[in-house]
Coordinates of C-alpha atoms and ligand atoms in Angstrom, one line a residue:
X1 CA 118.5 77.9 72.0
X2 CA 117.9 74.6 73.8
X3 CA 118.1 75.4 77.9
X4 CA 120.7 73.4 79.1
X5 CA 119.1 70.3 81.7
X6 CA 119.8 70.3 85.6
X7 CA 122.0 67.5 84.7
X8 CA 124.4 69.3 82.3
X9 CA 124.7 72.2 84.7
X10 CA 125.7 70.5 87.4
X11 CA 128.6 68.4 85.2
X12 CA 129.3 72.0 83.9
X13 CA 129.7 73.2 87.2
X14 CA 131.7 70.6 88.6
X15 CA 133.9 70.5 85.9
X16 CA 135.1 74.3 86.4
X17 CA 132.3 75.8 83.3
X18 CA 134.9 74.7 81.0
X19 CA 135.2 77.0 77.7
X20 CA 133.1 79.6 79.4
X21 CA 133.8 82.3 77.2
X22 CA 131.2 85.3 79.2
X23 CA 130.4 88.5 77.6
X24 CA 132.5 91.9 77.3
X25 CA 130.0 93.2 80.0
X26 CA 127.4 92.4 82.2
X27 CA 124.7 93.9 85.0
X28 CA 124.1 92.0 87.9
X29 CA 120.5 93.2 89.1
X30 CA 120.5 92.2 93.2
X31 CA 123.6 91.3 95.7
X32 CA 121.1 88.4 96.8
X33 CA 124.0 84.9 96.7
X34 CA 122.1 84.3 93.1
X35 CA 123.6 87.7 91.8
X36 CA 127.0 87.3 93.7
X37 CA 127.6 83.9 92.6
X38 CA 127.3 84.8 88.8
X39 CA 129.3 88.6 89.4
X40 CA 131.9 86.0 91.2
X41 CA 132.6 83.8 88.1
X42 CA 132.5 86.1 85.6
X43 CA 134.8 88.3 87.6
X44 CA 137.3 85.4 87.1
X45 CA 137.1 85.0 84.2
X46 CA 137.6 88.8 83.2
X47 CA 134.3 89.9 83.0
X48 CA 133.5 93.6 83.5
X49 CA 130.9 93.3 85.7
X50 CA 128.9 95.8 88.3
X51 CA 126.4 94.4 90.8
X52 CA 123.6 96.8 91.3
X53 CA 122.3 96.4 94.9
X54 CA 119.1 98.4 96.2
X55 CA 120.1 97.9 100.1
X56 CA 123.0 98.7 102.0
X57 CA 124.2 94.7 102.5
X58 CA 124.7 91.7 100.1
X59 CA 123.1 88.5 100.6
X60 CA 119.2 89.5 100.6
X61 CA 117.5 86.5 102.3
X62 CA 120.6 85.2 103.6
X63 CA 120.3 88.0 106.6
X64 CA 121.4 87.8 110.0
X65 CA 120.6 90.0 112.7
X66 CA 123.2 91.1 115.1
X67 CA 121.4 94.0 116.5
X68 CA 119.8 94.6 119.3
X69 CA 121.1 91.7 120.9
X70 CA 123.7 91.5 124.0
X71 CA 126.7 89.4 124.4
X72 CA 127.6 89.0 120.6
X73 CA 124.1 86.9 120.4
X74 CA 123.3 86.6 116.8
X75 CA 119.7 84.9 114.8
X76 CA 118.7 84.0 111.5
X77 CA 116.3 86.3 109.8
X78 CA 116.3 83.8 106.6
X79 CA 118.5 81.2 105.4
X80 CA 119.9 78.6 108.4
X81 CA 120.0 74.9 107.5
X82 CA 122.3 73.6 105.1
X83 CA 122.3 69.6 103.7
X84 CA 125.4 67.9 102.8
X85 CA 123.4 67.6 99.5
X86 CA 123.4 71.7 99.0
X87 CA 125.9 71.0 96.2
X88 CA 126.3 74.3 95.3
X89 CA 126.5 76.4 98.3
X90 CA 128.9 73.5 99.9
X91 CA 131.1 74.2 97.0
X92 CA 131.2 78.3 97.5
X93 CA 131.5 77.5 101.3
X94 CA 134.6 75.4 100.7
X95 CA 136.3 77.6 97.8
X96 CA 135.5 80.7 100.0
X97 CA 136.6 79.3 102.8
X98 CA 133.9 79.9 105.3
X99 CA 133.1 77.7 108.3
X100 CA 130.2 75.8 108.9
X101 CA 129.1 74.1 111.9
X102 CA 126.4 71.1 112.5
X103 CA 123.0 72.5 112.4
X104 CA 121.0 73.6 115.6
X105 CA 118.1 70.7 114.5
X106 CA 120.0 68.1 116.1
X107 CA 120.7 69.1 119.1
X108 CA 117.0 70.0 119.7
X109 CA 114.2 68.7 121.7
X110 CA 111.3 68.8 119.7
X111 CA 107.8 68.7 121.3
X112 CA 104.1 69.7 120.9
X113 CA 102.0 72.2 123.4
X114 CA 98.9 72.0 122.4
X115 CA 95.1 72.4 124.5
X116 CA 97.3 73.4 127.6
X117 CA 99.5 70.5 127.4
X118 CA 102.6 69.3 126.6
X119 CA 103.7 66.3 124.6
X120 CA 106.4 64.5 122.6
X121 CA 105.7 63.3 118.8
X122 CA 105.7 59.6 119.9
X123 CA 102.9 57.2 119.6
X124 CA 101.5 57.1 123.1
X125 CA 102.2 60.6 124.4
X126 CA 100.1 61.8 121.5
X127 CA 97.1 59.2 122.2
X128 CA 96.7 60.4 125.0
X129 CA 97.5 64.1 124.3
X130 CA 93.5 64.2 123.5
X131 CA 93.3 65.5 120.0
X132 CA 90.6 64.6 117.5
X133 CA 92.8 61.7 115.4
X134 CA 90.8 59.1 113.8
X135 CA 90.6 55.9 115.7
X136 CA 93.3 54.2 113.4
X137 CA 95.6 57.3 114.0
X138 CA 95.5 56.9 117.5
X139 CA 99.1 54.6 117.6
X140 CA 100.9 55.8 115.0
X141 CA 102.6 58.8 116.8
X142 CA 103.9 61.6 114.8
X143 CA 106.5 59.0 112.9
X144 CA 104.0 56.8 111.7
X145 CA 101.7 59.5 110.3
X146 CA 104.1 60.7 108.3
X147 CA 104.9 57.3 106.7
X148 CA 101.6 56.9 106.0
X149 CA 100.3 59.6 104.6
X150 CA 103.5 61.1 103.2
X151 CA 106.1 58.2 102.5
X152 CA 103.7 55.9 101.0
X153 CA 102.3 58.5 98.6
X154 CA 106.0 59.7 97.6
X155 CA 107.5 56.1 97.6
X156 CA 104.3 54.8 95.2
X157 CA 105.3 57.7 92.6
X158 CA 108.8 56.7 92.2
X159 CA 111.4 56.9 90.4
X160 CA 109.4 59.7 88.8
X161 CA 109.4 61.7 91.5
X162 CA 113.6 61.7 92.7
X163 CA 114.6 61.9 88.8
X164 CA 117.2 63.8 88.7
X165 CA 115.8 66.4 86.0
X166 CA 112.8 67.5 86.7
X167 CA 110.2 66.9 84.5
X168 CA 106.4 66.1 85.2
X169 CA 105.7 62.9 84.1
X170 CA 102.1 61.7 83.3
X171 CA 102.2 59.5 86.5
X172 CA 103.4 63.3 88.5
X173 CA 100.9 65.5 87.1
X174 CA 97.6 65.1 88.4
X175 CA 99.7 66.3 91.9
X176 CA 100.2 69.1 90.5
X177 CA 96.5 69.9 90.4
X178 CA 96.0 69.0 94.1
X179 CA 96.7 70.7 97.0
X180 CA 98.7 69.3 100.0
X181 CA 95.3 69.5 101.8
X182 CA 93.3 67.2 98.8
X183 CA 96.3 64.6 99.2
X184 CA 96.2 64.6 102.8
X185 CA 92.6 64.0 103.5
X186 CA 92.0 61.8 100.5
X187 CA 94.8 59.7 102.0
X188 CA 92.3 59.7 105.4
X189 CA 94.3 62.1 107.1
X190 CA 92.5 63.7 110.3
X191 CA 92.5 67.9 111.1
X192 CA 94.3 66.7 113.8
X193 CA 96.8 64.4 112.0
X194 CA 97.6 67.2 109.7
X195 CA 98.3 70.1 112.4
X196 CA 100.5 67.4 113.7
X197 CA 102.8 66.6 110.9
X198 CA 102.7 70.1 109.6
X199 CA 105.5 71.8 111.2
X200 CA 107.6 68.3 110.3
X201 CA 107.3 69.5 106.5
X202 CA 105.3 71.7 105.7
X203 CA 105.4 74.8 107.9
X204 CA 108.3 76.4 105.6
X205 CA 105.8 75.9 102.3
X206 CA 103.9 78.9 104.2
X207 CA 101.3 77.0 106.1
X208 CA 99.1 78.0 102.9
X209 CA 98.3 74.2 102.7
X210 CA 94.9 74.2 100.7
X211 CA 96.3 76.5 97.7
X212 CA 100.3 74.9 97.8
X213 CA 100.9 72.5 94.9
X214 CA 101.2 68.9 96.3
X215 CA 103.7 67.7 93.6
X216 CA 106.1 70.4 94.3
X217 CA 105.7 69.1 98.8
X218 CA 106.2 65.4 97.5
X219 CA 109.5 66.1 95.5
X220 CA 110.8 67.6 98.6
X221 CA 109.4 65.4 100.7
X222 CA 111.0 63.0 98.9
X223 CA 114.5 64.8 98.6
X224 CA 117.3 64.3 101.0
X225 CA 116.3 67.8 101.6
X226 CA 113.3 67.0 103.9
X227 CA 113.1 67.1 107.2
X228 CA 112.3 63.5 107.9
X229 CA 115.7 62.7 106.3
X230 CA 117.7 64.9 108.1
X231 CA 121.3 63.9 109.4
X232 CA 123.7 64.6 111.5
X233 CA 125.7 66.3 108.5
X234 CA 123.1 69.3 108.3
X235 CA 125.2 72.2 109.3
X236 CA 124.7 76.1 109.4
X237 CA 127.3 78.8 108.9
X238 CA 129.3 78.8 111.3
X239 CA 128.9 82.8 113.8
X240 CA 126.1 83.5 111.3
X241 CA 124.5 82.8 107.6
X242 CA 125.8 86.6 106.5
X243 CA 129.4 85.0 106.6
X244 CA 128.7 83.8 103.5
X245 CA 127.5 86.5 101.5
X246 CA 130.2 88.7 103.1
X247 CA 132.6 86.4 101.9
X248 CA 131.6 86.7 98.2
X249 CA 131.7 90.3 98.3
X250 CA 135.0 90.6 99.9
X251 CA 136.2 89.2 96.6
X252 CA 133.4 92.0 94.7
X253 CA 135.1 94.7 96.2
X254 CA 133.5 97.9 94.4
X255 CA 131.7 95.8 91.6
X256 CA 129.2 95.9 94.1
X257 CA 127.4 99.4 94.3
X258 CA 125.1 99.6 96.8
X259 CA 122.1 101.8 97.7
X260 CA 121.1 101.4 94.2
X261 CA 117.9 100.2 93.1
X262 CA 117.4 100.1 89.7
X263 CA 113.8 100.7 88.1
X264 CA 113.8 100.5 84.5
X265 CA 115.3 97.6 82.4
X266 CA 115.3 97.9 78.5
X267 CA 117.1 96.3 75.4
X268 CA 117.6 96.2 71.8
X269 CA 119.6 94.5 69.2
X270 CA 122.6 95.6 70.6
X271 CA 122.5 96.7 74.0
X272 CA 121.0 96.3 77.4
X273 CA 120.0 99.5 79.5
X274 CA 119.0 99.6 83.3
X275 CA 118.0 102.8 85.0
X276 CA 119.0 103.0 88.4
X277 CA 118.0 105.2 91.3
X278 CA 122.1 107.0 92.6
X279 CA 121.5 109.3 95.8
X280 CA 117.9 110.2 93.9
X281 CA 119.3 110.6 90.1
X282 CA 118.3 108.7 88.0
X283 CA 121.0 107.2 85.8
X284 CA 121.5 104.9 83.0
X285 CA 124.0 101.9 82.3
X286 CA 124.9 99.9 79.9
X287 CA 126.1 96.2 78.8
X288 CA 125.7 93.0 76.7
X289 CA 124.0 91.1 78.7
X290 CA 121.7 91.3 82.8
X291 CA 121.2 89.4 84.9
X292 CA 118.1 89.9 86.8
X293 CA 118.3 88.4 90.4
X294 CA 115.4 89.9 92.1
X295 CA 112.5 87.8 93.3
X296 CA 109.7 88.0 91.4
X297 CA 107.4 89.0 94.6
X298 CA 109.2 92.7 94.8
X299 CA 110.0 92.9 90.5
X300 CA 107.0 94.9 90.2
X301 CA 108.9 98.5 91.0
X302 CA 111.2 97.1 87.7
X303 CA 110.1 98.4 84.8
X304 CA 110.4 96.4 81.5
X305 CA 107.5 98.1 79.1
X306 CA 110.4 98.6 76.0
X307 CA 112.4 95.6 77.4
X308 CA 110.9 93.1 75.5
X309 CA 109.5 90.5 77.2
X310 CA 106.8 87.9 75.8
X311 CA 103.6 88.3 77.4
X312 CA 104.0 85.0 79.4
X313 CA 107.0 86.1 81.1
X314 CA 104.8 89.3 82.3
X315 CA 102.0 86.9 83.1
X316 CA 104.6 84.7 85.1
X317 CA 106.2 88.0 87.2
X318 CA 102.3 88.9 88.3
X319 CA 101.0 85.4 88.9
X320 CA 103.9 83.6 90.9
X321 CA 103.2 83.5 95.1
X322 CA 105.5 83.8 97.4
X323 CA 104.7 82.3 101.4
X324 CA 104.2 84.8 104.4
X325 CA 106.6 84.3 107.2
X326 CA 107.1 86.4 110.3
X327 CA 110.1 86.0 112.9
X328 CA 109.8 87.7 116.3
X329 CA 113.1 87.2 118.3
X330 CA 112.9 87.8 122.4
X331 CA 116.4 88.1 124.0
X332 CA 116.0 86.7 127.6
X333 CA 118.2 87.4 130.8
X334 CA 118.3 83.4 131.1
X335 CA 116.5 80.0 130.1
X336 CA 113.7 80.0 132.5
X337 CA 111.9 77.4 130.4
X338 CA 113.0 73.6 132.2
X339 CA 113.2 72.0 128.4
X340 CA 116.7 71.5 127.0
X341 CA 117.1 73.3 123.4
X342 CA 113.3 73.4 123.1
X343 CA 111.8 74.0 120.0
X344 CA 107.8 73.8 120.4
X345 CA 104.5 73.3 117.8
X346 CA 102.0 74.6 119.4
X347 CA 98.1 75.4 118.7
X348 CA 98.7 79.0 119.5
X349 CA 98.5 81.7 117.3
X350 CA 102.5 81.9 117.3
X351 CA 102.6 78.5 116.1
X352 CA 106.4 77.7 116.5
X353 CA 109.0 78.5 119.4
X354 CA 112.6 77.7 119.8
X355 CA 115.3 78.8 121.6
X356 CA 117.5 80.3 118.7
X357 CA 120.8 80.3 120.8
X358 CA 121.0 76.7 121.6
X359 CA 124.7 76.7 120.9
X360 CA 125.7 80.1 121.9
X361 CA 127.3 80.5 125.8
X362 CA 125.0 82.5 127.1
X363 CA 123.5 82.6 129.8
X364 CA 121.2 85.0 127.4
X365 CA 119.0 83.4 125.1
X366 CA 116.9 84.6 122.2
X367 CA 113.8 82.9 122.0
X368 CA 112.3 82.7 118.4
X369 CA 108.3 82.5 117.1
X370 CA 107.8 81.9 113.8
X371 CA 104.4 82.3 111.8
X372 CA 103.6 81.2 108.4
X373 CA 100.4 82.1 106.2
X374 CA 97.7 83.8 107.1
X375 CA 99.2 84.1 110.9
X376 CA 101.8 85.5 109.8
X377 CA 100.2 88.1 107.5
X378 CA 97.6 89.1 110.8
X379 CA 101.1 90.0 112.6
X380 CA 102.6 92.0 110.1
X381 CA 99.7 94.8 110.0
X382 CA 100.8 95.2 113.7
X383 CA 103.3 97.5 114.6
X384 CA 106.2 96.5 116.4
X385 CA 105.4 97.5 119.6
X386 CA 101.7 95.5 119.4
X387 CA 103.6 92.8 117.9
X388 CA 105.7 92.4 120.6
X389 CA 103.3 92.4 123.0
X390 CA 101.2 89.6 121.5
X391 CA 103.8 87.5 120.9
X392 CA 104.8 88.2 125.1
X393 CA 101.4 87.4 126.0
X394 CA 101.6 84.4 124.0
X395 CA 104.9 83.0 125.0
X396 CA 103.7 83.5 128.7
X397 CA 100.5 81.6 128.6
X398 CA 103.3 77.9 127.4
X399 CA 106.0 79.4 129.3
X400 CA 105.3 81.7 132.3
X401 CA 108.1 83.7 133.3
X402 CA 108.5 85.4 129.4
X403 CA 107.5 88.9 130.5
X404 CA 109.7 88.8 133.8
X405 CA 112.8 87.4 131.7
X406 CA 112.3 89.3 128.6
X407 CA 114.9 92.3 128.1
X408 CA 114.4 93.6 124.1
X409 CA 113.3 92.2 120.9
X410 CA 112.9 92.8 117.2
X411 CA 111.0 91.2 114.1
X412 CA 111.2 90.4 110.6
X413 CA 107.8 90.5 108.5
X414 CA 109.6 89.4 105.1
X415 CA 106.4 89.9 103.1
X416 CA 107.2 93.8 104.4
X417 CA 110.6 94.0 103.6
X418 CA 111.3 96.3 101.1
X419 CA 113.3 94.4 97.7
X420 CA 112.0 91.3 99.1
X421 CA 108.2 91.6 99.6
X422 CA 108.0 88.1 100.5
X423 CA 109.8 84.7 102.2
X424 CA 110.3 82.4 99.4
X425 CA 108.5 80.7 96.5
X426 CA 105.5 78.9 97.4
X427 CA 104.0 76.7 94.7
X428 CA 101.1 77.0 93.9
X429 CA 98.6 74.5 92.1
X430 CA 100.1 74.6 88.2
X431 CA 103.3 75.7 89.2
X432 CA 105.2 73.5 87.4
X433 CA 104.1 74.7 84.0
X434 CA 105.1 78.0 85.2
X435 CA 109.0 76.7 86.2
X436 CA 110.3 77.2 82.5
X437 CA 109.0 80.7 81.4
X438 CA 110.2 82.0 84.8
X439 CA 113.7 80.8 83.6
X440 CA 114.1 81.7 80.2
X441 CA 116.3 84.1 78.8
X442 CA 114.7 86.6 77.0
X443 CA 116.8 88.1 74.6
X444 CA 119.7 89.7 76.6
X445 CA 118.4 89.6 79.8
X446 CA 118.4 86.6 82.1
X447 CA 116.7 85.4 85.0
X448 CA 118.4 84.3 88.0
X449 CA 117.8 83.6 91.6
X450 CA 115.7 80.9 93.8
X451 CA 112.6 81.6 92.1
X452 CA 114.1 80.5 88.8
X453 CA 115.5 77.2 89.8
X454 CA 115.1 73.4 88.2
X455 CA 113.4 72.3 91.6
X456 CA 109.9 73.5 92.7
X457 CA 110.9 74.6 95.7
X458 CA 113.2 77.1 95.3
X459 CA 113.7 78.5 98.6
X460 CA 117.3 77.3 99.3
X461 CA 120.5 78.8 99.1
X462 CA 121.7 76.1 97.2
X463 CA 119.0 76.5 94.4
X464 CA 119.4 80.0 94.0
X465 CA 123.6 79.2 93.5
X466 CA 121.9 76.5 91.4
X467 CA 120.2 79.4 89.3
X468 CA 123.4 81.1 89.1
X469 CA 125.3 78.2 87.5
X470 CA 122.6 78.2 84.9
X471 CA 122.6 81.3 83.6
X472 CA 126.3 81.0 83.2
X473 CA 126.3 78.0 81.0
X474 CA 123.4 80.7 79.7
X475 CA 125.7 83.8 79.0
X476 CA 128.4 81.2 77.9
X477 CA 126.4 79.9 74.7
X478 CA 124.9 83.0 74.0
X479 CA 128.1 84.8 73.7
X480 CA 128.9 81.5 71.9
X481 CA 126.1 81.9 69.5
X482 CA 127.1 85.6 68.5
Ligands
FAD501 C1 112.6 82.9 106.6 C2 113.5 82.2 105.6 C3 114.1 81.0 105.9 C4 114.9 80.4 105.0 N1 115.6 79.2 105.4 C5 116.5 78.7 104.6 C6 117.3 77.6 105.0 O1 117.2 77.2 106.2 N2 118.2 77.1 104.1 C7 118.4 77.6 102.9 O2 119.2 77.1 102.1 N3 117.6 78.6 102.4 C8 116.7 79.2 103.3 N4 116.0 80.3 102.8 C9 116.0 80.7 101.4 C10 117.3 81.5 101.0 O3 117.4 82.5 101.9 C11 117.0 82.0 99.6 O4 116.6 81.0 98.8 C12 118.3 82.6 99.0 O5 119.0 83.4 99.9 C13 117.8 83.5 97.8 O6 118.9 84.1 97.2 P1 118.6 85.0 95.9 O7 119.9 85.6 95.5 O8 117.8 84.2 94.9 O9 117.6 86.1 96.3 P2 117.7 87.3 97.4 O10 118.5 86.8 98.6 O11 116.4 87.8 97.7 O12 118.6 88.4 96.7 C14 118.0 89.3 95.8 C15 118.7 90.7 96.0 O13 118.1 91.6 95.0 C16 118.0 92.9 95.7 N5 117.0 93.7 95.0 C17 115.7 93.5 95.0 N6 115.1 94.4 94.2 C18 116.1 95.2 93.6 C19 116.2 96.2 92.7 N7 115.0 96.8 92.2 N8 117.4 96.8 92.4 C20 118.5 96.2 92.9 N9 118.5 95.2 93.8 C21 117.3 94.7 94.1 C22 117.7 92.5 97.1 O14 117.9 93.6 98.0 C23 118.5 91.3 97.3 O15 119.8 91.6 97.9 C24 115.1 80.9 103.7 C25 114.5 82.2 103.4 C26 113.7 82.8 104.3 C27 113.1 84.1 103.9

């Protein structure tokens, strides 16, 4: 069966997956918004369908915390930012009726600290910010570099690169064999240059910029998705990303099952099994068809020896990466800290602060430090309390007053969070010619989630609801086809 293109999902979609005629039964495998968005359609369309969820909450990476926070303060764990171009999870928003708000990014004061200092991303405050730039880098400011070195390279692979199905044209490929780093530096970009731009674009890639794919950066970079073409339009969920999620399973009910991880996935001609763990019995279900939503970083405790799968779709499960990120949140008595909505790059070891309550009354705030790669892998072997106190020690040494304002914290290592075991995709070198095995069906089970989206950076809400679409056009020409 030919997989349908990005193209004729999206008309599908938007055209209310016409003639979708699903199967008599179906597993969802994860409560993730991949998994809720497919157990939502079929539901409506009279589906018997049962979500199996390992945790005790839907939405998976879409995760806020509320706890231990005063005064009804909230933060993101994982998803925040939403485009007006997240096509998918504007429509679920809408139909579902949840609020959003503009995003926190533009109401933001973004700066550098860096060798003790302060400074903004524009040309003279970073010439004379002393950093080792290249001569010719010295009056380009933050804006410019990123023109140069990132614009120019993206704009020179056009229209190949925006097409709207993905596909890696002989022009695209050699970037698939070079790193970020390669095209940076053979570009004439500086150390300096790059640790500049980096948080711009590339610090949600992982910060693993010498082994990340620099085809997969330049289509984002490129996309109305990127950083440097934000807008005003960008919005967040409005009192928190779990809204969302919530919102689908409101509509679940008890489709959803909870606290059940499942650990064994098999088929034949006629069925599907899956084996999951009930109150510590094991127990087995059945169906036509699963969908498998779990990312591929934590599929490893699934077992699928007499499931069937070709050897490249085992090869694929082992071999894709996901990116290391670490969020420690400090709830302070008050901004202390003279900048506005700050949100700081800096050459410490917590790389990135911002204040994660910019829009919140206070006068409590919940300052946020984020780590990426290998930083962010060094942190997680802590334990909480060490953690904590590095990060303190840290944040006092740009903004002194931390300790004395600081009242309780708590952290996320996603790469240590059990069913997740990792942030979100990062491409790799090659990962293109990975993108289509990681999505095909294999029999009757399917593959669903952000992982197994059209774009190569699947980390996004939307692409995960993209996924979801997908495999229903999927499960609505297989049950055609039997
Ligand atoms: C730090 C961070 C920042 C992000 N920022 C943004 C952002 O600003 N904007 C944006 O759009 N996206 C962002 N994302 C990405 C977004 O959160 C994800 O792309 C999206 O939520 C993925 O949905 P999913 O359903 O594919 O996977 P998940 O949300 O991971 O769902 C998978 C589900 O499967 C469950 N599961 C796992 N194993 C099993 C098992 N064995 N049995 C049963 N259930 C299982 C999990 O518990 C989980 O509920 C961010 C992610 C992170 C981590």
């Amino acid at each position: 069966m030919r997989e349908a293109t990005q193209t004729e999902v999206r008309r599908a979609f938007d055209s209310g997956l016409p003639g979708l005629r699903p199967p008599r039964s179906v597993i969802v495998v994860g409560a993730g918004l991949a998994g809720l968005a497919v157990a939502h359609e079929l539901a409506a369309r009279d589906c018997e369908v049962t979500v199996l969820e390992a945790s005790d909450r839907a939405g998976g990476r879409a995760y806020t915390l509320r706890e231990p926070f005063a005064d009804g303060l909230h933060a993101e764990a994982g998803a925040m930012t939403l485009t007006p171009h997240c096509h998918y999870a504007m429509h679920y928003l809408r139909e579902l009726g949840v609020e959003t708000e503009t995003a926190d990014l533009f109401d933001t004061t973004f700066s550098y600290f860096a060798r003790g200092r302060f400074f903004t991303p524009d040309p003279e405050s970073v010439a004379e910010a002393g950093l080792g730039l290249h001569p010719h880098e010295k009056d380009l400011g933050v804006g410019g570099m990123i023109e140069r070195y990132v614009s120019a390279v993206a704009d020179g692979l056009q229209p190949d690169l925006n097409a709207p199905d993905w596909a890696v044209t002989q022009r695209l490929a050699p970037y698939d064999h070079l790193s970020v780093h390669e095209v940076l530096t053979e570009r004439g970009a500086s150390q300096a240059a790059i640790d500049l731009m980096e948080p711009l674009f590339l610090e949600m890639r992982g910060g693993d910029l010498k082994t990340a794919s620099a085809l997969s950066w330049l289509r984002h970079e490129a996309s109305p998705h990127s950083l440097g073409n934000a807008d005003p339009r960008w919005a967040k969920v409005k009192h928190g990303t779990d809204r969302f999620p919530q919102a689908f399973a409101e509509r679940l009910k008890s489709r959803i099952h909870y606290r059940r991880p499942v650990v064994r996935v098999e088929q034949d001609a006629e069925r599907a099994r899956v084996t999951v763990l009930a109150h510590g019995r094991m127990q087995t279900l059945e169906a036509e068809r699963v969908v498998v939503t779990v990312p591929f970083s934590a599929i490893r405790h699934i077992d699928f020896t007499d499931a069937g799968l070709t050897d490249a779709k085992h090869d694929v499960m082992r071999r894709v990466k996901y990116s290391s990120v670490v969020r420690v949140y400090l709830q302070m008595r008050r901004q202390f800290w003279p900048q506005r909505n700050a949100s700081f790059s800096t050459d410490l070891p917590i790389r990135w602060i911002r204040d994660a309550t910019p829009r919140l009354p206070g006068p409590r705030k919940i300052l946020e430090c984020l780590m990426t790669g290998w930083r962010a892998r060094a942190v997680s072997v802590m334990t909480e309390e060490e953690r904590l106190d590095f990060v303190l020690d840290e944040v006092e040494r740009m903004l002194p007053g931390a300790r004395e304002h600081y009242e309780t914290s708590t952290s996320v290592c996603w790469d240590q969070r059990p069913y997740a075991e990792g942030a979100y995709i990062l491409p790799e070198r090659g990962h293109s010619a990975l993108m289509p095995v990681i999505r095909r069906p294999e029999g009757r089970i399917h593959f669903a989630g952000d992982h197994a989206g059209f774009e190569p950076n699947g980390g996004s809400m939307t692409f995960a609801l993209e996924s979801a679409a997908r495999t229903l056009v999927e499960l609505g020409a297989a049950a055609d086809a039997s």
